[in-house]
CSV table of C-alpha atoms and ligand atoms in Angstrom, one decimal:
chain,number,residue,atom,x,y,z
A,644,MET,CA,13.8,5.7,-7.4
A,645,SER,CA,16.1,5.7,-4.6
A,646,VAL,CA,15.9,4.7,-0.9
A,647,ALA,CA,17.7,6.5,1.9
A,648,GLY,CA,21.4,5.5,2.2
A,649,SER,CA,21.3,3.2,-1.1
A,650,PRO,CA,21.8,3.7,-4.7
A,651,ALA,CA,19.0,3.8,-7.0
A,652,VAL,CA,17.1,0.5,-7.1
A,653,GLY,CA,14.1,-0.9,-8.4
A,654,TYR,CA,12.1,-0.5,-5.1
A,655,LEU,CA,9.3,-3.1,-5.3
A,656,ASP,CA,8.6,-3.2,-1.4
A,657,ALA,CA,5.9,-0.5,-1.0
A,658,ALA,CA,3.7,-2.9,1.0
A,659,ALA,CA,6.3,-2.6,3.7
A,660,THR,CA,7.0,1.1,3.4
A,661,ALA,CA,6.0,3.1,0.3
A,662,PRO,CA,8.6,5.8,-0.9
A,663,LEU,CA,8.0,9.1,0.9
A,664,ARG,CA,5.9,11.5,-1.3
A,665,PRO,CA,7.5,15.0,-2.0
A,666,GLU,CA,4.6,16.7,-0.6
A,667,ALA,CA,5.0,14.7,2.6
A,668,ARG,CA,8.4,15.5,3.0
A,669,ALA,CA,7.8,19.4,2.4
A,670,ALA,CA,5.0,19.5,5.1
A,671,MET,CA,7.5,17.8,7.6
A,672,LEU,CA,10.2,20.0,6.7
A,673,ALA,CA,8.1,22.9,7.2
A,674,VAL,CA,7.2,21.9,10.7
A,675,LEU,CA,10.6,21.2,11.9
A,676,GLU,CA,12.2,24.0,10.3
A,677,GLY,CA,9.6,26.4,11.5
A,678,GLY,CA,10.4,25.4,15.0
A,679,GLN,CA,8.7,22.6,16.8
A,680,ALA,CA,6.3,23.1,19.6
A,681,ASN,CA,4.2,21.2,21.9
A,682,ALA,CA,0.4,21.1,20.4
A,683,SER,CA,-0.9,21.4,24.1
A,684,SER,CA,1.0,24.4,25.0
A,685,VAL,CA,-0.6,27.6,25.8
A,686,HIS,CA,1.5,30.1,23.7
A,687,SER,CA,1.7,31.1,20.1
A,688,PRO,CA,4.0,28.4,18.9
A,689,GLY,CA,1.8,25.9,20.7
A,690,PHE,CA,-1.2,27.2,19.2
A,691,ARG,CA,0.3,27.0,15.6
A,692,ALA,CA,1.2,23.4,16.3
A,693,ARG,CA,-2.4,22.6,17.3
A,694,GLU,CA,-3.7,24.4,14.3
A,695,LEU,CA,-1.4,22.1,12.3
A,696,VAL,CA,-2.8,19.0,14.0
A,697,GLU,CA,-6.2,19.9,13.8
A,698,GLY,CA,-6.1,21.0,10.0
A,699,ALA,CA,-4.5,17.5,9.4
A,700,ARG,CA,-7.2,15.8,11.5
A,701,ALA,CA,-9.9,17.4,9.3
A,702,ARG,CA,-8.1,16.8,6.2
A,703,ILE,CA,-7.8,13.1,6.9
A,704,ALA,CA,-11.4,12.8,8.0
A,705,ARG,CA,-12.7,14.5,4.9
A,706,ALA,CA,-10.8,12.0,2.6
A,707,VAL,CA,-12.5,8.8,4.3
A,708,GLY,CA,-15.9,10.5,4.8
A,709,ALA,CA,-15.3,10.8,8.8
A,710,THR,CA,-15.8,13.9,11.0
A,711,PRO,CA,-12.5,15.2,12.7
A,712,GLY,CA,-13.6,14.0,16.1
A,713,GLU,CA,-13.7,10.3,14.8
A,714,VAL,CA,-9.6,10.6,14.0
A,715,ILE,CA,-7.4,9.5,16.8
A,716,PHE,CA,-3.7,9.7,15.9
A,717,THR,CA,-1.5,6.8,16.8
A,718,SER,CA,2.1,5.9,16.2
A,719,GLY,CA,1.0,3.7,13.3
A,720,GLY,CA,-1.0,0.6,12.2
A,721,THR,CA,0.2,-1.7,15.0
A,722,GLU,CA,-1.0,0.9,17.8
A,723,ALA,CA,-4.2,1.4,16.0
A,724,ASN,CA,-5.1,-2.0,15.7
A,725,SER,CA,-4.1,-2.8,19.2
A,726,LEU,CA,-6.2,0.2,20.5
A,727,ALA,CA,-9.1,-0.8,18.3
A,728,ILE,CA,-9.3,-4.6,19.3
A,729,VAL,CA,-8.4,-4.2,22.9
A,730,GLY,CA,-9.8,-0.7,23.6
A,731,LEU,CA,-13.0,-1.5,21.9
A,732,ALA,CA,-13.5,-4.8,23.5
A,733,LEU,CA,-12.8,-3.8,26.9
A,734,ALA,CA,-15.0,-0.8,26.7
A,735,ARG,CA,-18.0,-2.6,25.5
A,736,PRO,CA,-19.8,-5.2,27.8
A,737,ARG,CA,-21.8,-7.1,25.3
A,738,GLY,CA,-19.7,-10.2,25.8
A,739,ARG,CA,-16.2,-11.8,25.7
A,740,HIS,CA,-16.4,-13.3,22.2
A,741,ILE,CA,-14.4,-11.9,19.2
A,742,VAL,CA,-14.2,-13.0,15.6
A,743,THR,CA,-11.2,-12.5,13.2
A,744,THR,CA,-9.5,-14.3,10.6
A,745,ALA,CA,-6.5,-16.6,10.1
A,746,ILE,CA,-4.7,-14.1,7.9
A,747,GLU,CA,-4.9,-10.9,10.1
A,748,HIS,CA,-1.9,-8.9,10.7
A,749,SER,CA,0.1,-10.0,13.8
A,750,SER,CA,-1.1,-6.8,15.6
A,751,VAL,CA,-4.7,-8.0,15.0
A,752,LEU,CA,-4.1,-11.6,16.0
A,753,GLU,CA,-1.7,-10.7,19.0
A,754,SER,CA,-4.3,-8.1,20.2
A,755,CYS,CA,-7.0,-10.8,20.2
A,756,ARG,CA,-4.6,-13.4,21.7
A,757,TYR,CA,-3.7,-10.9,24.6
A,758,LEU,CA,-7.4,-10.4,25.5
A,759,GLU,CA,-8.1,-14.3,25.6
A,760,ARG,CA,-4.7,-14.6,27.7
A,761,VAL,CA,-5.3,-11.9,30.2
A,762,PHE,CA,-9.2,-11.3,30.2
A,763,GLY,CA,-10.6,-14.6,29.3
A,764,PHE,CA,-12.1,-13.6,25.8
A,765,GLU,CA,-13.1,-16.5,23.5
A,766,LEU,CA,-11.7,-16.1,20.0
A,767,THR,CA,-13.2,-17.5,16.8
A,768,VAL,CA,-10.6,-17.4,14.2
A,769,LEU,CA,-12.2,-17.8,10.6
A,770,PRO,CA,-10.3,-19.9,8.0
A,771,VAL,CA,-9.8,-18.6,4.4
A,772,ASP,CA,-9.9,-20.3,1.1
A,773,ALA,CA,-7.0,-21.1,-1.0
A,774,ASP,CA,-7.2,-17.6,-2.4
A,775,GLY,CA,-7.4,-15.9,1.0
A,776,LEU,CA,-11.1,-15.0,0.8
A,777,VAL,CA,-13.3,-15.5,3.9
A,778,ASP,CA,-16.3,-17.6,3.5
A,779,GLN,CA,-18.9,-14.9,4.3
A,780,GLY,CA,-21.6,-17.6,5.4
A,781,ALA,CA,-19.2,-19.2,7.9
A,782,ALA,CA,-18.3,-15.7,8.9
A,783,ALA,CA,-21.9,-14.7,9.7
A,784,GLN,CA,-22.7,-17.7,11.6
A,785,ALA,CA,-19.5,-17.2,13.8
A,786,ILE,CA,-21.4,-14.3,15.2
A,787,ARG,CA,-23.1,-15.1,18.7
A,788,PRO,CA,-25.1,-13.2,21.2
A,789,ASP,CA,-22.0,-12.7,23.2
A,790,THR,CA,-19.7,-11.4,20.3
A,791,THR,CA,-18.4,-8.1,21.0
A,792,LEU,CA,-16.1,-7.5,17.9
A,793,VAL,CA,-15.5,-8.5,14.6
A,794,SER,CA,-12.1,-7.5,13.1
A,795,VAL,CA,-11.6,-8.4,9.4
A,796,GLY,CA,-8.7,-6.8,7.3
A,797,LEU,CA,-9.8,-5.2,4.0
A,798,ALA,CA,-6.6,-6.3,2.2
A,799,ASN,CA,-3.8,-8.6,3.0
A,800,GLY,CA,-0.2,-7.3,2.6
A,801,GLU,CA,1.3,-10.7,2.1
A,802,ILE,CA,-0.9,-12.0,-0.5
A,803,GLY,CA,-2.8,-9.0,-1.9
A,804,THR,CA,-6.2,-10.5,-1.5
A,805,VAL,CA,-9.0,-7.9,-1.1
A,806,GLN,CA,-11.8,-9.0,0.9
A,807,SER,CA,-15.7,-8.0,0.3
A,808,LEU,CA,-16.7,-6.9,3.8
A,809,GLY,CA,-19.8,-5.6,2.9
A,810,GLU,CA,-22.3,-8.6,3.8
A,811,LEU,CA,-20.1,-9.5,7.0
A,812,ALA,CA,-20.0,-6.0,8.3
A,813,ALA,CA,-23.7,-5.5,7.6
A,814,ARG,CA,-24.7,-8.4,9.5
A,815,ALA,CA,-22.6,-7.8,12.5
A,816,SER,CA,-23.3,-4.3,12.7
A,817,GLY,CA,-27.1,-5.1,12.3
A,818,LEU,CA,-26.8,-7.4,15.5
A,819,GLY,CA,-25.1,-4.7,17.5
A,820,VAL,CA,-21.6,-5.9,17.1
A,821,THR,CA,-18.5,-3.4,16.8
A,822,VAL,CA,-16.9,-4.1,13.3
A,823,HIS,CA,-13.4,-3.1,13.0
A,824,THR,CA,-11.3,-3.4,9.5
A,825,ASP,CA,-7.5,-3.2,9.3
A,826,ALA,CA,-7.2,-1.1,6.1
A,827,VAL,CA,-3.5,-0.3,6.4
A,828,GLN,CA,-2.9,-2.1,3.0
A,829,ALA,CA,-6.1,-1.1,1.3
A,830,ALA,CA,-6.0,2.6,1.9
A,831,ALA,CA,-3.0,2.9,-0.4
A,832,ALA,CA,-4.7,1.7,-3.4
A,833,LEU,CA,-8.4,1.4,-3.0
A,834,PRO,CA,-11.0,4.0,-2.0
A,835,VAL,CA,-12.0,3.4,1.6
A,836,SER,CA,-14.9,5.2,3.0
A,837,PHE,CA,-16.1,5.4,6.5
A,838,GLY,CA,-19.2,7.4,5.3
A,839,SER,CA,-22.2,6.3,3.4
A,840,GLY,CA,-21.2,7.6,0.0
A,841,ALA,CA,-18.6,6.4,-2.4
A,842,PRO,CA,-15.2,8.3,-2.0
A,843,PRO,CA,-13.8,10.5,-4.5
A,844,GLY,CA,-12.4,8.8,-7.4
A,845,ALA,CA,-14.1,5.9,-6.3
A,846,ALA,CA,-12.6,2.8,-8.5
A,847,PRO,CA,-12.0,0.0,-9.2
A,848,ASP,CA,-14.0,-2.3,-6.6
A,849,PRO,CA,-16.9,-0.6,-5.0
A,850,SER,CA,-17.4,-3.8,-2.7
A,851,ALA,CA,-14.3,-2.6,-1.0
A,852,TRP,CA,-15.9,0.2,0.6
A,853,PRO,CA,-16.3,-0.5,4.2
A,854,GLY,CA,-19.0,2.2,4.6
A,855,ARG,CA,-21.3,2.9,7.2
A,856,SER,CA,-21.4,-0.7,8.9
A,857,VAL,CA,-17.9,-0.4,9.8
A,858,ASP,CA,-17.2,1.1,13.3
A,859,ALA,CA,-13.4,1.4,13.2
A,860,LEU,CA,-10.8,1.5,10.7
A,861,THR,CA,-7.0,1.5,10.8
A,862,VAL,CA,-4.8,3.4,8.5
A,863,ALA,CA,-1.0,4.0,8.7
A,864,SER,CA,0.8,6.8,7.0
A,865,HIS,CA,3.8,5.1,5.5
A,866,LYS,CA,2.0,2.6,3.4
A,867,PHE,CA,1.1,5.5,1.1
A,868,GLY,CA,3.9,7.8,1.0
A,869,GLY,CA,3.6,9.6,4.5
A,870,PRO,CA,6.3,9.2,7.1
A,871,GLN,CA,6.7,5.9,9.4
A,872,GLY,CA,5.6,6.0,12.9
A,873,VAL,CA,2.3,7.7,12.6
A,874,GLY,CA,-1.2,6.6,11.5
A,875,ALA,CA,-4.8,6.7,12.8
A,876,LEU,CA,-7.7,4.7,14.2
A,877,ILE,CA,-10.8,6.3,12.7
A,878,VAL,CA,-13.6,5.2,15.1
A,879,ARG,CA,-17.3,6.4,15.6
A,880,ALA,CA,-17.6,9.2,17.9
A,881,HIS,CA,-20.4,7.5,20.0
A,882,LEU,CA,-18.2,4.2,20.7
A,883,PRO,CA,-16.5,4.1,24.2
A,884,ILE,CA,-12.8,3.1,23.9
A,885,GLU,CA,-10.5,2.1,26.8
A,886,PRO,CA,-7.2,3.8,26.2
A,887,ILE,CA,-4.1,1.4,26.1
A,888,ILE,CA,-1.6,4.2,26.7
A,889,HIS,CA,-2.4,6.3,29.6
A,890,GLY,CA,-1.2,9.9,30.5
A,891,GLY,CA,-2.2,13.4,29.8
A,892,GLY,CA,-5.4,12.5,27.8
A,893,GLN,CA,-4.4,13.7,24.4
A,894,GLU,CA,-6.7,12.4,21.4
A,895,ARG,CA,-10.1,12.8,23.3
A,896,GLY,CA,-8.6,10.6,26.2
A,897,ALA,CA,-8.0,7.5,23.9
A,898,ARG,CA,-4.3,8.0,23.3
A,899,SER,CA,-2.1,9.9,25.7
A,900,GLY,CA,1.2,11.4,24.5
A,901,THR,CA,2.6,14.5,22.9
A,902,GLU,CA,1.4,14.4,19.3
A,903,ASN,CA,4.1,13.9,16.6
A,904,VAL,CA,3.3,17.3,14.7
A,905,ALA,CA,5.7,16.9,11.9
A,906,GLY,CA,4.6,13.2,11.4
A,907,ILE,CA,0.9,14.0,11.3
A,908,ALA,CA,1.5,17.1,8.9
A,909,GLY,CA,3.4,14.5,6.6
A,910,PHE,CA,0.6,12.2,7.0
A,911,ALA,CA,-2.2,14.5,6.0
A,912,ALA,CA,-0.1,15.9,3.1
A,913,ALA,CA,0.1,12.3,1.7
A,914,VAL,CA,-3.4,11.7,2.1
A,915,ALA,CA,-4.1,14.9,0.2
A,916,ALA,CA,-1.9,13.9,-2.6
A,917,LEU,CA,-3.2,10.4,-2.6
A,918,THR,CA,-6.9,11.5,-2.8
A,919,GLY,CA,-8.2,11.9,-6.3
A,920,GLN,CA,-5.3,10.1,-7.9
A,921,ILE,CA,-6.3,6.7,-6.5
A,922,GLY,CA,-8.3,5.3,-9.5
A,923,SER,CA,-5.8,6.4,-12.1
A,924,THR,CA,-2.7,5.2,-10.0
A,925,ALA,CA,-4.5,1.8,-9.5
A,926,LEU,CA,-5.1,1.4,-13.3
A,927,ALA,CA,-1.5,2.2,-14.0
A,928,LEU,CA,-0.4,-0.3,-11.3
A,929,MET,CA,-2.8,-3.2,-12.3
A,930,ASP,CA,-1.3,-3.2,-15.8
A,931,SER,CA,2.3,-3.7,-14.3
A,932,ARG,CA,1.2,-6.1,-11.9
A,933,ASP,CA,-0.6,-8.2,-14.5
A,934,GLU,CA,2.3,-8.1,-16.8
A,935,LEU,CA,4.8,-9.2,-14.1
A,936,ILE,CA,2.4,-11.9,-12.9
A,937,ALA,CA,2.0,-13.2,-16.6
A,938,ARG,CA,5.7,-13.2,-17.3
A,939,LEU,CA,6.7,-14.7,-14.0
A,940,LEU,CA,4.2,-17.6,-14.2
A,941,ALA,CA,5.1,-18.3,-18.0
A,942,GLU,CA,8.9,-17.8,-17.7
A,943,VAL,CA,9.9,-19.0,-14.2
A,944,PRO,CA,9.7,-22.7,-13.7
A,945,GLY,CA,7.8,-23.7,-10.4
A,946,ALA,CA,6.3,-20.2,-9.9
A,947,ALA,CA,2.6,-20.0,-8.6
A,948,LEU,CA,0.7,-17.0,-7.6
A,949,THR,CA,-0.4,-16.6,-4.0
A,950,GLY,CA,-3.7,-14.8,-3.1
A,951,HIS,CA,-6.5,-14.2,-5.3
A,952,ALA,CA,-6.0,-13.6,-9.1
A,953,SER,CA,-8.3,-10.7,-9.6
A,954,GLU,CA,-9.6,-9.6,-6.2
A,955,ARG,CA,-6.2,-8.3,-5.4
A,956,LEU,CA,-4.2,-5.1,-4.5
A,957,PRO,CA,-3.5,-3.1,-7.8
A,958,GLY,CA,0.4,-3.2,-7.3
A,959,HIS,CA,0.7,-6.5,-5.5
A,960,ALA,CA,2.0,-9.7,-7.0
A,961,SER,CA,3.2,-12.5,-4.7
A,962,PHE,CA,4.3,-16.1,-5.6
A,963,THR,CA,6.0,-19.2,-4.5
A,964,ILE,CA,8.7,-20.7,-6.4
A,965,SER,CA,9.0,-24.4,-5.5
A,966,GLY,CA,12.6,-25.6,-4.9
A,967,VAL,CA,14.1,-22.1,-4.1
A,968,SER,CA,14.3,-20.5,-0.7
A,969,GLY,CA,12.5,-17.2,-0.4
A,970,GLU,CA,15.5,-15.7,1.4
A,971,SER,CA,18.0,-16.8,-1.2
A,972,LEU,CA,15.7,-15.0,-4.0
A,973,LEU,CA,15.5,-11.8,-1.7
A,974,VAL,CA,19.3,-11.8,-1.7
A,975,ALA,CA,19.9,-12.5,-5.5
A,976,LEU,CA,17.2,-9.7,-6.3
A,977,ASP,CA,18.7,-7.4,-3.9
A,978,THR,CA,22.2,-7.9,-5.4
A,979,ALA,CA,20.7,-7.1,-8.7
A,980,GLY,CA,19.4,-3.8,-7.4
A,981,VAL,CA,15.6,-4.9,-6.9
A,982,ALA,CA,14.3,-4.6,-3.4
A,983,VAL,CA,11.3,-7.0,-2.6
A,984,SER,CA,10.1,-9.1,0.5
A,985,SER,CA,9.7,-12.7,1.2
A,986,GLY,CA,6.7,-12.1,3.5
A,987,SER,CA,5.6,-9.2,5.7
A,988,ALA,CA,8.3,-6.8,6.8
A,989,CYS,CA,7.1,-7.4,10.4
A,990,ALA,CA,7.8,-11.1,9.8
A,991,ALA,CA,11.2,-10.6,8.2
A,992,GLY,CA,14.1,-12.0,10.2
A,993,LYS,CA,12.0,-14.9,11.3
A,994,SER,CA,12.9,-18.4,9.7
A,995,GLU,CA,9.3,-19.7,10.5
A,996,PRO,CA,7.0,-20.0,7.3
A,997,SER,CA,4.4,-17.2,7.3
A,998,PRO,CA,1.3,-18.1,9.1
A,999,VAL,CA,-0.7,-16.2,6.3
A,1000,LEU,CA,0.5,-18.8,3.7
A,1001,LEU,CA,0.0,-21.6,6.0
A,1002,ALA,CA,-3.6,-20.5,6.3
A,1003,LEU,CA,-4.0,-20.9,2.5
A,1004,GLY,CA,-3.2,-24.6,2.9
A,1005,LEU,CA,0.3,-24.3,1.7
A,1006,SER,CA,3.0,-26.8,3.1
A,1007,ASP,CA,5.7,-25.5,5.2
A,1008,GLU,CA,8.3,-26.1,2.7
A,1009,LEU,CA,6.3,-24.2,-0.1
A,1010,ALA,CA,5.8,-21.4,2.1
A,1011,GLN,CA,9.5,-20.9,2.6
A,1012,THR,CA,9.6,-20.0,-1.1
A,1013,ALA,CA,7.6,-17.1,-1.0
A,1014,VAL,CA,8.6,-13.7,-2.7
A,1015,ARG,CA,6.5,-10.6,-2.9
A,1016,PHE,CA,6.8,-7.6,-5.3
A,1017,SER,CA,4.6,-4.6,-4.4
A,1018,LEU,CA,4.6,-1.5,-6.5
A,1019,ALA,CA,4.3,2.3,-5.7
A,1020,GLU,CA,4.7,3.1,-9.3
A,1021,PRO,CA,4.5,1.2,-12.7
A,1022,LEU,CA,7.4,-1.2,-13.3
A,1023,ALA,CA,10.2,-0.2,-15.9
A,1024,PRO,CA,10.4,-2.7,-18.7
A,1025,ALA,CA,14.2,-3.1,-18.0
A,1026,THR,CA,13.4,-3.8,-14.2
A,1027,LEU,CA,10.9,-6.5,-15.3
A,1028,ASP,CA,13.3,-8.2,-17.5
A,1029,ARG,CA,16.1,-8.3,-14.9
A,1030,ILE,CA,13.6,-9.9,-12.3
A,1031,ILE,CA,12.8,-12.7,-14.6
A,1032,GLN,CA,16.6,-13.2,-15.5
A,1033,VAL,CA,17.5,-13.3,-11.8
A,1034,LEU,CA,14.5,-15.7,-11.0
A,1035,ARG,CA,15.5,-18.0,-13.7
A,1036,ALA,CA,19.1,-18.2,-12.6
A,1037,GLU,CA,18.1,-19.0,-9.2
A,1038,VAL,CA,15.7,-21.6,-10.1
A,1039,LEU,CA,18.4,-23.2,-12.5
A,1040,ARG,CA,21.0,-23.1,-9.6
A,1041,GLY,CA,18.3,-25.0,-7.4
B,2101,PLP,C1,-2.3,-5.0,7.2
B,2101,PLP,C2,-1.4,-4.3,7.9
B,2101,PLP,N1,-1.9,-4.1,9.1
B,2101,PLP,C3,-1.0,-3.3,10.1
B,2101,PLP,C4,0.2,-3.3,9.9
B,2101,PLP,C5,1.3,-2.4,10.9
B,2101,PLP,O1,1.3,-1.1,10.5
B,2101,PLP,P1,2.7,-0.3,11.1
B,2101,PLP,O2,3.9,-0.9,10.4
B,2101,PLP,O3,2.3,1.0,10.6
B,2101,PLP,O4,2.7,-0.7,12.6
B,2101,PLP,C6,1.0,-3.6,8.7
B,2101,PLP,C7,2.3,-3.4,8.4
B,2101,PLP,O5,2.9,-4.1,7.4
B,2101,PLP,C8,-0.1,-4.2,7.7
B,2101,PLP,O6,0.5,-4.6,6.5
């Protein structure tokens, strides 16, 4: 597999951005080469652009058991999370209290902190255990009469842990609290349903389906083979939402701005390619992941798994390797032609330890030794051997 502008490498950073699927590329090229037009224009090219956007909306809605009117296109996961948190909390006058967790993506946590800072909201940030699982009982108790929103991610990109949202979401929803889940990482590998039934190809973990008790769900196209810079907030049609981007009133007034027609077409093509394959892909990735985990723990001194051993994303393996800096591991692997991350790509470039790893109870020092492998396809045996070789050499070098 190769990434743009670089030689063929073992690309093991799908959790940052997955390789573009050929179906998505073809759909985007068809739009770009067919002559782009504004989907709001009142002429034939504009009508065709509108048709593409609405076709994509219907396809994405069908894949997650939503209705087309529930899909709001955004510029990606960050914007969809911001719209969910800020837009839903400001539009709903139940109270000024939000519940979230210590391991949410920064786009969730920073949106909550924005509401705290500017609008006087109160925040309950739920702790997680050493595996990254939220205590369901503590979470349920955190809900108060003035709680407006609960936002808990379905799967964590840094440590791979998959939450069982069912109990918390059902309780919050039963009390009239709006429930949002960031499904950006989960949607690439697990069946994610906004409806009451199991999605097609449902496996391997039924408890991961957010289902009817979730009111809003975030997805981002580039995490499963669509283009970067496009995503969606899927939100129940009856819920009021305060826009965070103001203008011409596109996307049922919730997100103004000319639609990214080519990006949206690529997003829908990636969704179509993913749907139906998800169970078999997950099983193949799990085999590779488990082999990578087993060999790394057995053959690399000081290696420890981060995140849950079994409740984790199928292609995700993350570790700390005591005594070696994560950055130097990254460079050594990159030099050997293997692309990985030390934490989330969004946090890359920062030298502070990851707040997610600290929330698990890791020391600053150990958190700085993190390395993450995230697979879009099963690992070639030679790549696995190479990884082990490079890591062992780095540990020996100290
Ligand atoms: C769980 C999660 N949420 C949100 C995002 C942000 O998505 P985007 O990169 O499309 O803005 C990411 C990206 O890494 C993520 O992993």
